[in-house]
Amino acid sequence: MDKSALRKRFKSVRLSMSDDEKNACDKKIWNNVVGLPEYRACSDLLIYVSSNIEVSTREIMTSAFGEKNVLCPKCVSGTNKMYFYDISDFSRLERGAYGILEPDDSCEMRKVFENAVCIVPGLSYDGRGYRLGFGKGYYDRFLSDFDGIKIGLCYECCISEILPNDKYDIKADILVTEKQIIRFEL
């Protein structure tokens, strides 16, 4: 199956989850993430602001405010580039590209990260750590120069055996689902 067909398939799987099922899975994933030694030890937490189809990051962010530097991405339309900005709470977010919540214009962009973990979204991940994103390449471009720990979040029902990948696809170091934590070779 090609990436386009896989995206359609996994979007459908996620949309078929009931609110109760999604919330229960999100809570287990949150517990798994905040229990990771890499998460506990990080100073900078780079994290996406979840949409309704993604694994929720709201509880992870709430846990991190005041304890870590929380940085969220902002996409630059027409360039397929994104940058991360410091936010202190949810009030610093506004609707941006693609209707996604992004840091507002008062937030400071950062290009240098200290002891960083990046929480990476994906429609699906495979057993090697490769992800199926939404098709714009923002994360693969960003992660190609990122030297911190990359933690992928995914629902167990969206794990694939092997996903198609190319030389631009960046693997996760750790994959967290509601049922397991998988560590890949660094």
mmCIF file of C-alpha atoms in Angstrom:
data_model
loop_
_atom_site.group_PDB
_atom_site.id
_atom_site.type_symbol
_atom_site.label_atom_id
_atom_site.label_comp_id
_atom_site.label_asym_id
_atom_site.label_seq_id
_atom_site.Cartn_x
_atom_site.Cartn_y
_atom_site.Cartn_z
ATOM 1 C CA MET A 1 0.000 0.000 0.000
ATOM 2 C CA ASP A 2 1.351 3.470 -0.813
ATOM 3 C CA LYS A 3 1.603 6.281 1.743
ATOM 4 C CA SER A 4 -1.537 8.047 0.510
ATOM 5 C CA ALA A 5 -3.675 4.917 0.910
ATOM 6 C CA LEU A 6 -2.117 4.228 4.313
ATOM 7 C CA ARG A 7 -2.895 7.776 5.485
ATOM 8 C CA LYS A 8 -6.516 7.337 4.462
ATOM 9 C CA ARG A 9 -6.682 3.966 6.232
ATOM 10 C CA PHE A 10 -5.204 5.175 9.524
ATOM 11 C CA LYS A 11 -7.251 8.382 9.562
ATOM 12 C CA SER A 12 -10.338 6.179 9.229
ATOM 13 C CA VAL A 13 -9.175 3.900 12.056
ATOM 14 C CA ARG A 14 -8.617 6.883 14.338
ATOM 15 C CA LEU A 15 -11.923 8.515 13.472
ATOM 16 C CA SER A 16 -13.710 5.246 14.264
ATOM 17 C CA MET A 17 -12.466 5.311 17.875
ATOM 18 C CA SER A 18 -15.139 6.343 20.371
ATOM 19 C CA ASP A 19 -14.417 9.351 22.601
ATOM 20 C CA ASP A 20 -14.227 7.059 25.642
ATOM 21 C CA GLU A 21 -11.808 4.682 23.900
ATOM 22 C CA LYS A 22 -9.591 7.549 22.661
ATOM 23 C CA ASN A 23 -9.565 9.250 26.080
ATOM 24 C CA ALA A 24 -8.633 5.979 27.826
ATOM 25 C CA CYS A 25 -5.783 5.364 25.370
ATOM 26 C CA ASP A 26 -4.589 8.980 25.636
ATOM 27 C CA LYS A 27 -4.455 8.700 29.436
ATOM 28 C CA LYS A 28 -2.378 5.490 29.281
ATOM 29 C CA ILE A 29 -0.015 7.035 26.728
ATOM 30 C CA TRP A 30 0.361 10.132 28.943
ATOM 31 C CA ASN A 31 1.245 7.910 31.917
ATOM 32 C CA ASN A 32 3.787 5.995 29.824
ATOM 33 C CA VAL A 33 5.430 9.178 28.511
ATOM 34 C CA VAL A 34 5.776 10.992 31.860
ATOM 35 C CA GLY A 35 7.239 7.825 33.362
ATOM 36 C CA LEU A 36 10.085 7.665 30.832
ATOM 37 C CA PRO A 37 13.508 8.532 32.265
ATOM 38 C CA GLU A 38 14.237 10.524 29.083
ATOM 39 C CA TYR A 39 11.127 12.637 29.664
ATOM 40 C CA ARG A 40 11.845 13.134 33.370
ATOM 41 C CA ALA A 41 15.457 14.176 32.649
ATOM 42 C CA CYS A 42 14.808 16.567 29.767
ATOM 43 C CA SER A 43 14.960 20.347 30.147
ATOM 44 C CA ASP A 44 13.384 21.249 26.798
ATOM 45 C CA LEU A 45 10.210 19.468 25.702
ATOM 46 C CA LEU A 46 9.368 19.997 22.051
ATOM 47 C CA ILE A 47 5.767 18.882 21.617
ATOM 48 C CA TYR A 48 3.007 19.161 19.050
ATOM 49 C CA VAL A 49 -0.394 20.583 19.949
ATOM 50 C CA SER A 50 -2.732 17.710 19.141
ATOM 51 C CA SER A 51 -5.747 17.830 16.864
ATOM 52 C CA ASN A 52 -8.740 15.560 17.382
ATOM 53 C CA ILE A 53 -7.250 12.827 15.171
ATOM 54 C CA GLU A 54 -3.869 12.706 16.947
ATOM 55 C CA VAL A 55 -2.786 11.206 20.235
ATOM 56 C CA SER A 56 -3.617 13.950 22.733
ATOM 57 C CA THR A 57 -0.704 15.935 24.118
ATOM 58 C CA ARG A 58 -2.751 18.195 26.409
ATOM 59 C CA GLU A 59 -2.033 16.252 29.633
ATOM 60 C CA ILE A 60 1.651 15.892 28.801
ATOM 61 C CA MET A 61 1.892 19.647 28.237
ATOM 62 C CA THR A 62 -0.056 20.401 31.422
ATOM 63 C CA SER A 63 2.356 18.179 33.379
ATOM 64 C CA ALA A 64 5.370 19.920 31.843
ATOM 65 C CA PHE A 65 4.335 23.565 32.345
ATOM 66 C CA GLY A 66 6.408 25.011 35.169
ATOM 67 C CA GLU A 67 8.795 22.032 35.237
ATOM 68 C CA LYS A 68 10.245 22.107 31.723
ATOM 69 C CA ASN A 69 10.672 24.522 28.873
ATOM 70 C CA VAL A 70 7.684 23.668 26.672
ATOM 71 C CA LEU A 71 8.165 24.431 22.990
ATOM 72 C CA CYS A 72 5.518 24.027 20.297
ATOM 73 C CA PRO A 73 5.879 24.074 16.513
ATOM 74 C CA LYS A 74 4.811 26.775 14.133
ATOM 75 C CA CYS A 75 4.654 25.925 10.432
ATOM 76 C CA VAL A 76 5.734 28.430 7.809
ATOM 77 C CA SER A 77 3.231 28.191 4.970
ATOM 78 C CA GLY A 78 4.683 27.598 1.538
ATOM 79 C CA THR A 79 8.082 26.499 2.861
ATOM 80 C CA ASN A 80 7.344 23.156 4.551
ATOM 81 C CA LYS A 81 9.542 24.341 7.430
ATOM 82 C CA MET A 82 8.610 24.606 11.057
ATOM 83 C CA TYR A 83 10.244 26.181 14.065
ATOM 84 C CA PHE A 84 9.691 25.687 17.783
ATOM 85 C CA TYR A 85 8.641 28.469 20.152
ATOM 86 C CA ASP A 86 8.606 28.684 23.957
ATOM 87 C CA ILE A 87 5.114 28.749 25.456
ATOM 88 C CA SER A 88 4.243 29.130 29.131
ATOM 89 C CA ASP A 89 0.617 27.976 28.959
ATOM 90 C CA PHE A 90 -2.231 27.223 26.559
ATOM 91 C CA SER A 91 -3.244 30.903 26.327
ATOM 92 C CA ARG A 92 -0.135 31.491 24.172
ATOM 93 C CA LEU A 93 -1.629 29.412 21.333
ATOM 94 C CA GLU A 94 -3.726 30.585 18.381
ATOM 95 C CA ARG A 95 -5.037 29.042 15.151
ATOM 96 C CA GLY A 96 -2.310 28.950 12.529
ATOM 97 C CA ALA A 97 -1.499 27.041 9.367
ATOM 98 C CA TYR A 98 -3.959 24.261 8.570
ATOM 99 C CA GLY A 99 -6.182 25.373 11.479
ATOM 100 C CA ILE A 100 -3.718 23.897 13.987
ATOM 101 C CA LEU A 101 -3.026 25.657 17.295
ATOM 102 C CA GLU A 102 0.410 27.283 17.171
ATOM 103 C CA PRO A 103 2.395 29.705 19.348
ATOM 104 C CA ASP A 104 1.200 33.292 18.991
ATOM 105 C CA ASP A 105 3.439 36.099 17.718
ATOM 106 C CA SER A 106 4.565 37.069 21.228
ATOM 107 C CA CYS A 107 6.346 33.714 21.721
ATOM 108 C CA GLU A 108 10.092 33.443 21.261
ATOM 109 C CA MET A 109 11.494 31.124 18.584
ATOM 110 C CA ARG A 110 14.362 28.855 19.605
ATOM 111 C CA LYS A 111 16.902 27.105 17.431
ATOM 112 C CA VAL A 112 19.157 25.757 20.195
ATOM 113 C CA PHE A 113 17.811 23.157 22.618
ATOM 114 C CA GLU A 114 19.227 21.855 25.891
ATOM 115 C CA ASN A 115 18.801 18.224 26.941
ATOM 116 C CA ALA A 116 15.808 18.000 24.606
ATOM 117 C CA VAL A 117 13.039 15.509 23.897
ATOM 118 C CA CYS A 118 10.798 15.931 20.867
ATOM 119 C CA ILE A 119 7.335 14.338 20.979
ATOM 120 C CA VAL A 120 6.573 13.397 17.379
ATOM 121 C CA PRO A 121 3.088 12.816 15.950
ATOM 122 C CA GLY A 122 2.308 10.098 13.439
ATOM 123 C CA LEU A 123 -0.705 8.396 11.933
ATOM 124 C CA SER A 124 1.198 5.123 12.160
ATOM 125 C CA TYR A 125 4.588 3.824 13.260
ATOM 126 C CA ASP A 126 6.230 0.559 12.348
ATOM 127 C CA GLY A 127 8.385 -1.911 14.249
ATOM 128 C CA ARG A 128 11.555 -0.181 13.099
ATOM 129 C CA GLY A 129 10.602 3.307 14.353
ATOM 130 C CA TYR A 130 9.571 4.806 11.035
ATOM 131 C CA ARG A 131 6.446 6.949 10.984
ATOM 132 C CA LEU A 132 3.685 7.805 8.618
ATOM 133 C CA GLY A 133 2.999 11.504 8.988
ATOM 134 C CA PHE A 134 0.410 13.727 7.368
ATOM 135 C CA GLY A 135 2.436 14.118 4.179
ATOM 136 C CA LYS A 136 3.941 17.601 4.304
ATOM 137 C CA GLY A 137 7.400 16.593 5.591
ATOM 138 C CA TYR A 138 7.605 19.242 8.328
ATOM 139 C CA TYR A 139 8.821 16.854 11.030
ATOM 140 C CA ASP A 140 11.289 14.957 8.840
ATOM 141 C CA ARG A 141 12.893 18.258 7.789
ATOM 142 C CA PHE A 142 13.084 19.483 11.376
ATOM 143 C CA LEU A 143 14.273 16.170 12.834
ATOM 144 C CA SER A 144 17.084 15.825 10.291
ATOM 145 C CA ASP A 145 19.010 18.459 12.322
ATOM 146 C CA PHE A 146 17.633 17.625 15.780
ATOM 147 C CA ASP A 147 20.060 15.833 18.107
ATOM 148 C CA GLY A 148 17.766 15.154 21.058
ATOM 149 C CA ILE A 149 15.582 12.137 21.821
ATOM 150 C CA LYS A 150 12.655 11.551 19.459
ATOM 151 C CA ILE A 151 9.574 9.976 21.068
ATOM 152 C CA GLY A 152 6.745 8.889 18.777
ATOM 153 C CA LEU A 153 3.171 8.623 20.037
ATOM 154 C CA CYS A 154 0.740 6.203 18.416
ATOM 155 C CA TYR A 155 -2.319 4.130 19.199
ATOM 156 C CA GLU A 156 -1.700 0.394 19.278
ATOM 157 C CA CYS A 157 -4.391 -0.110 16.603
ATOM 158 C CA CYS A 158 -2.316 2.016 14.212
ATOM 159 C CA ILE A 159 0.990 0.150 14.487
ATOM 160 C CA SER A 160 2.187 -1.262 11.155
ATOM 161 C CA GLU A 161 4.583 -4.099 10.560
ATOM 162 C CA ILE A 162 6.590 -2.183 7.939
ATOM 163 C CA LEU A 163 5.848 1.269 6.503
ATOM 164 C CA PRO A 164 7.267 2.531 3.218
ATOM 165 C CA ASN A 165 10.167 4.879 3.875
ATOM 166 C CA ASP A 166 12.853 6.755 1.985
ATOM 167 C CA LYS A 167 16.144 8.473 2.763
ATOM 168 C CA TYR A 168 14.362 11.571 4.151
ATOM 169 C CA ASP A 169 12.300 9.663 6.732
ATOM 170 C CA ILE A 170 13.592 10.006 10.288
ATOM 171 C CA LYS A 171 13.076 7.197 12.823
ATOM 172 C CA ALA A 172 11.860 7.630 16.384
ATOM 173 C CA ASP A 173 14.162 6.597 19.217
ATOM 174 C CA ILE A 174 11.229 5.497 21.375
ATOM 175 C CA LEU A 175 7.640 4.634 20.485
ATOM 176 C CA VAL A 176 4.924 4.962 23.130
ATOM 177 C CA THR A 177 1.452 3.440 22.810
ATOM 178 C CA GLU A 178 -1.220 2.751 25.387
ATOM 179 C CA LYS A 179 0.099 -0.827 25.737
ATOM 180 C CA GLN A 180 3.855 -0.653 25.292
ATOM 181 C CA ILE A 181 7.074 1.302 25.114
ATOM 182 C CA ILE A 182 9.427 0.279 22.319
ATOM 183 C CA ARG A 183 13.035 1.444 22.247
ATOM 184 C CA PHE A 184 14.851 1.428 18.923
ATOM 185 C CA GLU A 185 18.592 1.287 18.399
ATOM 186 C CA LEU A 186 20.143 4.744 18.522
#
